[in-house]
Amino acid sequence: MSASTIGTFAGNEQPLNARRTESVDAPFILLLSSEKTHKQFGNVNVVHLIEKANLSVTLCNLKNEVLGFSAFVDYPQFEYEICEDNLWEKWIPNLGVNMLNMCTPINSMFMHYFTAQQEFTMATATEIIRAVFNAVPELYFVLLLIKRDQELEPALANIFKPAHTFKCKGGEFTLYTCQRHNHIPTLHIREAVVEDTDDLTPLFTNLDSLLTQSYGDYFISEAIESQSDHHHCLAAEADGKAVGFMSISSAVNLEFLQDTYELDVFHGLAKPHRDDDLVKHVESETSMATISSVSVDSVDPNDEAAQHEGEEGSGAKQETDAKEGEEKEESATKADGDGADGGAKADEDVASNAGGSGRASVRSNLSRHSSIEGKLSDAHMCPSPLTNDKSLQEGRVVLNPMYSQLVEGDDKKKRKEFRPIYAGKSNAFTIQLFCIEEMHEMRSVDFLPRIFKLFPDKDFAVISLPHLVPEFPLIQNFVRVTPRIGSNSPHELYVFHRHGLLSSNFVVRKARTDDLDKVKTLVEKIAFKERLIADVEKYNDARRDEMGKEIQVFVADCRDQVVGICVISREEDIEYIRSHYNIEDFIYYNHHRRDEHGHLHHFVLNPIFQNFSKMFLKEVLRQGEKSSLYYPVYAHYDNGTATQHSLITGLNYLVPIRPRRQICYPMQELGENLPSDRILNDQLPYALNHINRKLTLEPKVVVNASIVVVGASDVALSFLEILCFCPHLRFNNLILVSRRGFPNGEFDANVHTFSNDDIAKMSLRTWVTAIKGTMIGLNRGHKQIILNDGSTVSYDYLILCNGQQYHIPDPTGCDLQKLATNHDLTPAALYRPFDEGKIAPENVIALNDDYEYEQLVSWAVQLIEDHEQAEVKKEMSPVVIYGRNFASYLVVQLLINCGLKGSQVVLVRPPLFNTQISANDDDGNMDTFNEPAISKLVEQAMQQLHVKVLEDHVLAKWTTKRNNVGNDVVTHVSFTTDTKPLDQLPVSALVCLHPKRINYETFTALNDSCIVFDGRLTIDADFKTNDPLVRAAGPLVKYSRRYHASGSAFRPENQSSREIGFRLAMSVLPIFDPTLEHLISPAEEHSSKDTIDLNQKLVPLYHEPKVIKGELPGGFTYLHVRKPGARSVYELDVDKSDHGMEIVTGDTMKGNYFRLHINQYNCVETITCLVSAENYHMMLPASNILQLYGVHERFLNNLKERFNDNLIADLYGYFRQPWSMILFHDRFPDFKQEIREILSSSPVGADNIPSIEAMVNSLVDEDLVIDESQRELLLKHFEAVGQRRSVEKKLLNFISYNYYHLPMYAKPGMI
C-alpha cells in the first residue's frame, strides 16, 4: 500500500501494518472468519474475492500474522440484485437521501467483506478504514450493504452509520456509509501569518537545512511578510497548529519552459492570442500528433471544496520552480538519502537557465540533436514517428556506411523543427515552496482549491523538482510534462489545470450516437484517428465490428463535453495470450470468466485530465463487466497491424507483461497430441500491456532519475528489459544512446540472445528514448555525456555497455620491398585501428551491427547484378574477409548465400596475440570451434567451395583509386606473413572482422574524465567504476586488480550477455525500488570511500551458458552451448579424469552430428549440434536445445543408461519424442525447484525427521560415496514418509495446470 499504518491495541499493544492482500493470505483469513461473518456477508469465496476486489487490505503484526482483512469493490454484491449491469450510480439517487447524492463511482466503494481476530475487531476495523482512505486519495465514501435482519457487529457499527433501508429483488437491506472526513479530516487552508513561523520552521529544518543555510533562520517569516498580489503564502491548519506551508507566485518564465518542455498540449501555458502561430508543418500519416487541450466550460472550482471533492491524496517534500532569473530558487527537500547539496545544485541550474543566459544553450543543444526517437508512452505529449528510417539509400549501394552518413547528416541539417509561437500572457502560476507534516501529507490536495482562488485569471499551477526527488502525494495529482527531445533540464515539470478539480463532474458512461462529433473534435490530431472514428461508427450502427465481435465504447464526460474515449472489445485470443505471455503474474486465470477479458483498441484522454486515467479505466472495467484489459504494441516495422489500434494516452498506467518462451513442437511426431490451434496460431509478435481491477488502485513508484545507457549491446538490452518490466516501477527518463538506435535483431550473427521477435515483444521503444549518436566526451562535474554531433545528454546514473567493436585495421605500412615479415611487427601494430578522423575507402567495412550486415548483403547483390549486366565481362575480383573468429566463417557463408562463388571469397586470418585489449575468449591461438571434428568439416567445406584461406597474414597496405563519383576505393591489398609477403591481391571489397577493441573515442572520453582505465574500464563487483554514478558491464570492462580476477575465466565475453545485463540491473534497482532497499549494503551507502569488504563482496559467478549459433560454409547449421568461463583445449579436457561422459550420435560428414557432454555430476555441460542443409529438418530449435543445459541426465529419461544400452541411435530423434516436451516448458525450472524444496525439507508434520537432502549430506560426509544399500535405505525412507507421493502429486498438478501446452501427457482419469 502507499504507506504502512501503525496502531496499538489496548491491553495488548503491538504495532500493526496494513498492506495489500496476497492470495497466500486466504487460509489465514478463513481461520479468522466466524459464524457472524458468514451471516453478515454470506458464504464468500475469499480467494475469488481477493482476485476480483479493487482493493483488499490485510492487517498484520510484525511477525506478518494476519489479524484482520477487508475487501472493497466498486459495485455492490451481485447476489443482492440491487441494480442492473453494476450501474449503481443510477440507483442511488432513487433512494432520496441527499448525502448519498454526492456518491459517485469515482469517490465511492463498497465493503464486501470484513473479518478480524475477535479481541481486536474494533482497532482492526479502524486501522483498515484509515489505510483505505490513505491508499485511495479519490475515495470519500465507503458503503456497506447488510440485510435488514442482520445486526452490524460493534466494530463496524462504530464506523458505519445507517443511511437508508430499502427493498429490492434480493431482499430488504440497510445501506451504511462511512465518510473520509471522520477519519482523515480536511485541512483548513488559510493565509499564512508571521506567527506560523514557530510551527513551520521545525518542518523545514527536519527535512532539510539547506534553506536555512542559504537564506537565514527567518526565511519563512520574510516570505510571509513579502506577500503581494503576485506572491502569496498559505498555511494548512490542524488542531490549531500550522502543519503545512505553500508559497505561490505568478512569476513564470514562459519562454524557458516552452523551450525546455512539451507544453503545446497546454497552449504553452499562455493565454490565447490572435498573434499565436500554431500552424504546423505537414505531418506523416503515421506520426503521433499531440492532443489538443480541450476547453471546458468555465467553472468555479470552489464548488468542489464544498462537496469535499478535492480528496486527491498528497504530501510533499521538495519543490522548485523555473522562474525569472533574478528570483532565487527555494526548496524543501525530504531527508531520504538525496543529499541536500545535490538538491541545491539542481535548483541553481534551473535558476540560471531560466534567467536567460542558459536559454540559448538549451536551444542550441536541441538543434544539434538530429536523431532522437521519443518513447511511445510519451507520444500524447509530443510527436513520435512510428515508421522506420530507411536503412539503405535508394539507388547505388555504398558499402562503407560512413559515406551514406555524410549524405544523411547534410539532410538533417536542412531540417528544422517547427515550434508554435504563443503571443498571449502567462496563464500559469508557480508553487515555489511547499512542505507539510507527514501525517497530513495525504491531505495536501486541500491546498489546490484555495490557490486557484488567489489567481482567478490563471488556469495552470506549475511545479518543478529535481530528478532525484521522489514523487510525493501532491505531485501525484499533477500531470508530468515531457521534456523536449534534447532538453538537459535537471528538473521535472508538473502541471495542474483548474479543471482537474472537477472530479464530481468527471463522469464515465457508454457512448451515445450524438457523441460522434464531440469525439471527432477530441481526436482531431491523433494518429490513426480514422480507425478510431470508424470503430465508434460501427458501435453506433451495430455494436459489433465487421467480424461480428462485440464492441464497447465509453466516453469521459465533463460538464457535457467529451474529454476522453475508450474503445474495447472481447479478447478473443485469451488462450494465445495466456500461453505466450506471463499474465498469471498478475491474475489467477481460473478465477476469470472468458468474457471478462477485454481488448483495448483506443484510449484517448485530454491531457488536463490525465490524472484521471486510472479512474477512467476502472470505470470501463466496471461498466463493461470486464476484469482485465490487454493492449498490444506492435513492432515499428509492422505499420499495417499497428494501425488497428491508436496509440493510447494512458500507456504509462498499464503494466508490461513478459513474453513466455515457447516450446517448438515436432509436428509430425506429436500428431493429434499437439496443442490447440488457438495456441499454435502464428501471430505477428507484439508487446503486451495489461491492467486489471486490482491494478487500477495500485500506484506505481515513479522514478524520474535520468538513467542513460550507452551502447545497444545485448547487455544493454537485457538491462533495460529488467527495468522496463518492473510492474511497480515507472522509469520516466530511460535513455539509450547508440550509433543506430534500437537494433532489430535481423542479423543474429554469432549469439543467441535477442532475436527480432524478442525485441518486438519487449518493445523497449515504448519506455526508452533512443538517441542516435556516439559518446565522445564525459563531463562528470555536470553529469553530462558529449555526443559526436556536439550535443550533450544529462544523466543521474550513467550505464556504459558499449563493449568492443570490430575496426577497420590500419595497414602496418611495412616495406614489402625489403621482404618484411610478421616477426617485425609488434602486437600494437596488429591491433591498431584505422584513424577514425579519416574516411576509409568506400569498399571497406567493419561489421558490427544489423545495419552494416544489411549494407553488405545489398552491396553483394548489386555487385553480382552489375557484373551480370556488364557489356564487357571481366573476372570479378574477390571479396576479402579479414578476421580469424567465428563471425568470419558466418560472413563467408553469407556472401555465398548472396550469390557469390566460393572462388570469389578470400578468408584472411591474421595471427592472434594474447592481449587484454582485444575481446578474445581464448588464452592463446586456439581453434575457433575447439572441436576437431567440426574444424575439419569446415576446412573441407571451404576447400570444396574453393574459398581461399590465407593463414597468419597481416594487412600491410592497400592501393586505392578514385571511382566515377570521386570516392576512394581499394583495388589491391598486400599482406605480410611469417615468410614472404603477399603483394597486390586484387579485391572487390575488404570486410573487416579484426581488430576488435574498445573504441578510441570511448577510451579518450573515459580517460580524460579520470575514470580508471587499466587496459579496460575497471569496475568493482557491483559494476561501479571509481565514480559511483557511472557503472559499466560487458567486454568494455574488467574487474579491479584487488579482486585478482583478471584471467579469461572472468572476462565478460565468456559469460552470457543476458545474465550480465540482469546482474547489472539488480545492482541498480535497489537504489529506486523501496522493496529492495535492504539489499543496499552500508558499504554502498558510503561508496565514495573505498570501504568494501572483499570477503563479503566477491565478483559474481555466472551460471547461464555461453551460446554460439550460425550458418557455416557449406550450408551447415551450427549450435554450440557451453558453460560460462574460460574455454580449455578440447583434447586436454577429454583426457581429464573428471571429464565425465561424451554422448555422440551422427557424424559431421553426414551432417547429423549431435554431441552432449555430461560432466562428473551427471549434468549436461556442453552441447554441440551440426546439421547439413539436406538434414535441416532434423535440427531441433535452438530454444529447445538450450533447455537441456545444466539438466541432470536422470531428467533426460536416464540418458546415460539408455545410451550405454544402445537404445539411442539419434539424439535429434530422441529429443523429438513426446516424453521430452516437458523439458522445454518455460516453467519446468520452477517445477524442479519445487521438487528440490520438497527433498530439502522435513516431511509435513514431522519436523523431527531429517530431510532427504540432510540424510544424503550426512552419508557423503561419512563415506564420500553412497553404496547401493544406502541408496535403498534412502529410497525406502523417501516412500515411507510420503514424500514420493508429494513429488508425484506436484508433477501431476504441474501437467494439469499447464495442459494447454502439454496435451501429449496423460492425466489421471483419462485411461
Tab-separated table of N, CA and C in Angstrom, residues 676-763:
chain	number	residue	atom	x	y	z
A	676	SER	N	-3.843	-26.949	-29.062
A	676	SER	CA	-4.894	-26.453	-29.947
A	676	SER	C	-4.360	-25.384	-30.891
A	677	ASP	N	-5.106	-25.176	-31.959
A	677	ASP	CA	-4.703	-24.166	-32.937
A	677	ASP	C	-4.692	-22.772	-32.334
A	678	ARG	N	-5.513	-22.516	-31.310
A	678	ARG	CA	-5.522	-21.204	-30.673
A	678	ARG	C	-4.163	-20.881	-30.061
A	679	ILE	N	-3.439	-21.911	-29.633
A	679	ILE	CA	-2.129	-21.708	-29.021
A	679	ILE	C	-1.029	-21.723	-30.072
A	680	LEU	N	-1.169	-22.588	-31.058
A	680	LEU	CA	-0.139	-22.702	-32.096
A	680	LEU	C	-0.301	-21.655	-33.184
A	681	ASN	N	-1.376	-20.900	-33.140
A	681	ASN	CA	-1.617	-19.875	-34.161
A	681	ASN	C	-0.418	-18.938	-34.268
A	682	ASP	N	0.076	-18.797	-35.472
A	682	ASP	CA	1.264	-17.973	-35.704
A	682	ASP	C	0.836	-16.522	-35.900
A	683	GLN	N	1.089	-15.681	-34.904
A	683	GLN	CA	0.726	-14.274	-34.969
A	683	GLN	C	1.975	-13.412	-35.046
A	684	LEU	N	1.795	-12.215	-35.566
A	684	LEU	CA	2.898	-11.267	-35.579
A	684	LEU	C	3.284	-10.922	-34.140
A	685	PRO	N	4.556	-10.823	-33.847
A	685	PRO	CA	4.977	-10.562	-32.458
A	685	PRO	C	4.571	-9.167	-32.001
A	686	TYR	N	4.183	-9.067	-30.757
A	686	TYR	CA	3.817	-7.771	-30.191
A	686	TYR	C	4.128	-7.771	-28.702
A	687	ALA	N	4.278	-6.567	-28.176
A	687	ALA	CA	4.446	-6.393	-26.733
A	687	ALA	C	3.075	-6.207	-26.117
A	688	LEU	N	2.834	-6.885	-24.999
A	688	LEU	CA	1.519	-6.869	-24.377
A	688	LEU	C	1.539	-6.031	-23.109
A	689	ASN	N	0.535	-5.180	-22.971
A	689	ASN	CA	0.359	-4.363	-21.770
A	689	ASN	C	-1.006	-4.685	-21.166
A	690	HIS	N	-1.108	-4.492	-19.859
A	690	HIS	CA	-2.253	-5.052	-19.155
A	690	HIS	C	-2.654	-4.160	-17.982
A	691	ILE	N	-3.947	-4.204	-17.661
A	691	ILE	CA	-4.445	-3.608	-16.424
A	691	ILE	C	-5.642	-4.432	-15.976
A	692	ASN	N	-5.807	-4.560	-14.663
A	692	ASN	CA	-6.952	-5.268	-14.112
A	692	ASN	C	-7.526	-4.477	-12.953
A	693	ARG	N	-8.553	-5.008	-12.318
A	693	ARG	CA	-9.232	-4.279	-11.250
A	693	ARG	C	-8.272	-3.888	-10.135
A	694	LYS	N	-7.452	-4.810	-9.713
A	694	LYS	CA	-6.544	-4.518	-8.602
A	694	LYS	C	-5.530	-3.449	-8.979
A	695	LEU	N	-5.048	-3.497	-10.210
A	695	LEU	CA	-4.006	-2.552	-10.622
A	695	LEU	C	-4.535	-1.134	-10.757
A	696	THR	N	-5.839	-0.962	-10.914
A	696	THR	CA	-6.370	0.397	-11.057
A	696	THR	C	-6.180	1.221	-9.788
A	697	LEU	N	-6.040	0.566	-8.646
A	697	LEU	CA	-5.845	1.288	-7.388
A	697	LEU	C	-4.480	1.000	-6.787
A	698	GLU	N	-3.569	0.508	-7.598
A	698	GLU	CA	-2.213	0.228	-7.117
A	698	GLU	C	-1.243	1.180	-7.802
A	699	PRO	N	-0.768	2.196	-7.109
A	699	PRO	CA	0.108	3.182	-7.760
A	699	PRO	C	1.492	2.607	-8.029
A	700	LYS	N	2.110	3.143	-9.055
A	700	LYS	CA	3.495	2.788	-9.340
A	700	LYS	C	4.442	3.758	-8.633
A	701	VAL	N	5.618	3.269	-8.322
A	701	VAL	CA	6.669	4.142	-7.804
A	701	VAL	C	7.314	4.831	-9.002
A	702	VAL	N	7.203	6.137	-9.062
A	702	VAL	CA	7.711	6.892	-10.209
A	702	VAL	C	9.174	7.249	-9.968
A	703	VAL	N	10.007	6.917	-10.934
A	703	VAL	CA	11.438	7.205	-10.860
A	703	VAL	C	11.759	8.215	-11.957
A	704	ASN	N	12.107	9.422	-11.567
A	704	ASN	CA	12.447	10.465	-12.539
A	704	ASN	C	13.940	10.570	-12.801
A	705	ALA	N	14.732	9.796	-12.096
A	705	ALA	CA	16.173	9.854	-12.302
A	705	ALA	C	16.501	9.553	-13.761
A	706	SER	N	17.402	10.322	-14.316
A	706	SER	CA	17.813	10.132	-15.707
A	706	SER	C	18.872	9.039	-15.766
A	707	ILE	N	18.496	7.900	-16.335
A	707	ILE	CA	19.403	6.758	-16.468
A	707	ILE	C	19.771	6.645	-17.941
A	708	VAL	N	21.000	6.951	-18.242
A	708	VAL	CA	21.482	6.961	-19.622
A	708	VAL	C	22.316	5.713	-19.859
A	709	VAL	N	21.910	4.923	-20.845
A	709	VAL	CA	22.615	3.698	-21.213
A	709	VAL	C	23.315	3.958	-22.536
A	710	VAL	N	24.612	3.753	-22.568
A	710	VAL	CA	25.398	3.977	-23.782
A	710	VAL	C	25.702	2.631	-24.422
A	711	GLY	N	25.271	2.462	-25.652
A	711	GLY	CA	25.509	1.228	-26.377
A	711	GLY	C	24.273	0.357	-26.419
A	712	ALA	N	23.944	-0.164	-27.608
A	712	ALA	CA	22.770	-1.033	-27.775
A	712	ALA	C	23.201	-2.491	-27.824
A	713	SER	N	24.104	-2.882	-26.958
A	713	SER	CA	24.580	-4.256	-26.902
A	713	SER	C	23.535	-5.149	-26.253
A	714	ASP	N	23.785	-6.465	-26.273
A	714	ASP	CA	22.874	-7.400	-25.619
A	714	ASP	C	22.818	-7.141	-24.122
A	715	VAL	N	23.931	-6.737	-23.533
A	715	VAL	CA	23.943	-6.412	-22.108
A	715	VAL	C	23.024	-5.227	-21.837
A	716	ALA	N	23.097	-4.212	-22.686
A	716	ALA	CA	22.260	-3.026	-22.500
A	716	ALA	C	20.783	-3.368	-22.657
A	717	LEU	N	20.448	-4.171	-23.668
A	717	LEU	CA	19.048	-4.537	-23.877
A	717	LEU	C	18.521	-5.356	-22.707
A	718	SER	N	19.341	-6.260	-22.188
A	718	SER	CA	18.928	-7.052	-21.033
A	718	SER	C	18.727	-6.166	-19.816
A	719	PHE	N	19.606	-5.205	-19.616
A	719	PHE	CA	19.488	-4.261	-18.505
A	719	PHE	C	18.183	-3.460	-18.617
A	720	LEU	N	17.915	-2.915	-19.793
A	720	LEU	CA	16.703	-2.122	-19.990
A	720	LEU	C	15.453	-2.986	-19.866
A	721	GLU	N	15.539	-4.224	-20.302
A	721	GLU	CA	14.395	-5.131	-20.196
A	721	GLU	C	13.984	-5.314	-18.738
A	722	ILE	N	14.955	-5.523	-17.860
A	722	ILE	CA	14.648	-5.731	-16.443
A	722	ILE	C	13.978	-4.486	-15.868
A	723	LEU	N	14.504	-3.312	-16.168
A	723	LEU	CA	13.940	-2.080	-15.630
A	723	LEU	C	12.539	-1.822	-16.171
A	724	CYS	N	12.346	-2.039	-17.458
A	724	CYS	CA	11.044	-1.731	-18.063
A	724	CYS	C	9.960	-2.691	-17.606
A	725	PHE	N	10.322	-3.914	-17.257
A	725	PHE	CA	9.324	-4.906	-16.879
A	725	PHE	C	9.119	-4.995	-15.375
A	726	CYS	N	9.585	-3.998	-14.627
A	726	CYS	CA	9.243	-3.921	-13.206
A	726	CYS	C	7.831	-3.347	-13.096
A	727	PRO	N	6.841	-4.142	-12.724
A	727	PRO	CA	5.450	-3.675	-12.807
A	727	PRO	C	5.120	-2.558	-11.836
A	728	HIS	N	5.835	-2.467	-10.722
A	728	HIS	CA	5.504	-1.455	-9.716
A	728	HIS	C	6.378	-0.222	-9.827
A	729	LEU	N	7.245	-0.172	-10.836
A	729	LEU	CA	8.104	0.987	-11.052
A	729	LEU	C	7.811	1.592	-12.420
A	730	ARG	N	7.938	2.913	-12.515
A	730	ARG	CA	7.809	3.592	-13.804
A	730	ARG	C	8.991	4.532	-13.964
A	731	PHE	N	9.872	4.176	-14.869
A	731	PHE	CA	11.054	4.992	-15.140
A	731	PHE	C	10.700	5.989	-16.245
A	732	ASN	N	10.723	7.260	-15.903
A	732	ASN	CA	10.335	8.291	-16.863
A	732	ASN	C	11.480	8.738	-17.751
A	733	ASN	N	12.704	8.479	-17.339
A	733	ASN	CA	13.847	9.035	-18.082
A	733	ASN	C	14.890	7.971	-18.373
A	734	LEU	N	14.468	6.913	-19.045
A	734	LEU	CA	15.406	5.921	-19.554
A	734	LEU	C	15.841	6.350	-20.951
A	735	ILE	N	17.135	6.454	-21.165
A	735	ILE	CA	17.665	6.945	-22.444
A	735	ILE	C	18.714	5.969	-22.943
A	736	LEU	N	18.598	5.577	-24.193
A	736	LEU	CA	19.582	4.722	-24.843
A	736	LEU	C	20.315	5.538	-25.894
A	737	VAL	N	21.631	5.603	-25.756
A	737	VAL	CA	22.469	6.303	-26.726
A	737	VAL	C	23.252	5.258	-27.501
A	738	SER	N	23.013	5.172	-28.789
A	738	SER	CA	23.757	4.218	-29.617
A	738	SER	C	23.849	4.752	-31.034
A	739	ARG	N	24.746	4.191	-31.760
A	739	ARG	CA	25.011	4.697	-33.101
A	739	ARG	C	23.812	4.533	-34.025
A	740	ARG	N	23.042	3.442	-33.860
A	740	ARG	CA	21.910	3.171	-34.753
A	740	ARG	C	20.565	3.204	-34.047
A	741	GLY	N	20.509	3.564	-32.788
A	741	GLY	CA	19.252	3.470	-32.061
A	741	GLY	C	18.999	2.039	-31.629
A	742	PHE	N	17.741	1.621	-31.678
A	742	PHE	CA	17.400	0.261	-31.273
A	742	PHE	C	17.789	-0.726	-32.373
A	743	PRO	N	18.354	-1.858	-32.006
A	743	PRO	CA	18.624	-2.894	-33.020
A	743	PRO	C	17.329	-3.591	-33.392
A	744	ASN	N	17.339	-4.280	-34.540
A	744	ASN	CA	16.134	-5.011	-34.928
A	744	ASN	C	16.320	-6.516	-34.865
A	745	GLY	N	17.545	-6.982	-34.590
A	745	GLY	CA	17.766	-8.412	-34.411
A	745	GLY	C	17.752	-9.219	-35.686
A	746	GLU	N	17.794	-8.572	-36.861
A	746	GLU	CA	17.713	-9.304	-38.113
A	746	GLU	C	18.923	-10.211	-38.327
A	747	PHE	N	20.111	-9.710	-38.044
A	747	PHE	CA	21.325	-10.486	-38.260
A	747	PHE	C	21.879	-10.910	-36.909
A	748	ASP	N	21.346	-12.026	-36.412
A	748	ASP	CA	21.770	-12.581	-35.131
A	748	ASP	C	23.012	-13.417	-35.408
A	749	ALA	N	24.143	-12.743	-35.662
A	749	ALA	CA	25.288	-13.375	-36.306
A	749	ALA	C	25.911	-14.503	-35.492
A	750	ASN	N	26.317	-14.223	-34.281
A	750	ASN	CA	27.095	-15.230	-33.565
A	750	ASN	C	26.643	-15.424	-32.130
A	751	VAL	N	25.474	-14.935	-31.780
A	751	VAL	CA	24.971	-15.131	-30.426
A	751	VAL	C	23.500	-15.514	-30.511
A	752	HIS	N	22.994	-16.047	-29.418
A	752	HIS	CA	21.566	-16.361	-29.379
A	752	HIS	C	20.988	-15.660	-28.164
A	753	THR	N	20.833	-14.356	-28.264
A	753	THR	CA	20.353	-13.572	-27.131
A	753	THR	C	19.004	-12.947	-27.439
A	754	PHE	N	18.967	-11.999	-28.363
A	754	PHE	CA	17.715	-11.328	-28.711
A	754	PHE	C	17.480	-11.427	-30.209
A	755	SER	N	16.432	-12.125	-30.584
A	755	SER	CA	16.028	-12.157	-31.982
A	755	SER	C	15.122	-10.962	-32.247
A	756	ASN	N	14.736	-10.782	-33.508
A	756	ASN	CA	13.852	-9.657	-33.795
A	756	ASN	C	12.481	-9.869	-33.159
A	757	ASP	N	12.049	-11.120	-32.999
A	757	ASP	CA	10.792	-11.374	-32.297
A	757	ASP	C	10.908	-11.005	-30.820
A	758	ASP	N	12.047	-11.313	-30.220
A	758	ASP	CA	12.260	-10.941	-28.817
A	758	ASP	C	12.197	-9.428	-28.641
A	759	ILE	N	12.837	-8.705	-29.548
A	759	ILE	CA	12.864	-7.246	-29.457
A	759	ILE	C	11.473	-6.674	-29.659
A	760	ALA	N	10.713	-7.269	-30.586
A	760	ALA	CA	9.348	-6.798	-30.820
A	760	ALA	C	8.474	-7.031	-29.593
A	761	LYS	N	8.647	-8.149	-28.908
A	761	LYS	CA	7.822	-8.464	-27.747
A	761	LYS	C	8.226	-7.657	-26.515
A	762	MET	N	9.454	-7.156	-26.491
A	762	MET	CA	9.863	-6.271	-25.397
A	762	MET	C	9.372	-4.856	-25.633
A	763	SER	N	9.437	-4.415	-26.895
A	763	SER	CA	9.039	-3.051	-27.270
A	763	SER	C	9.669	-2.025	-26.341
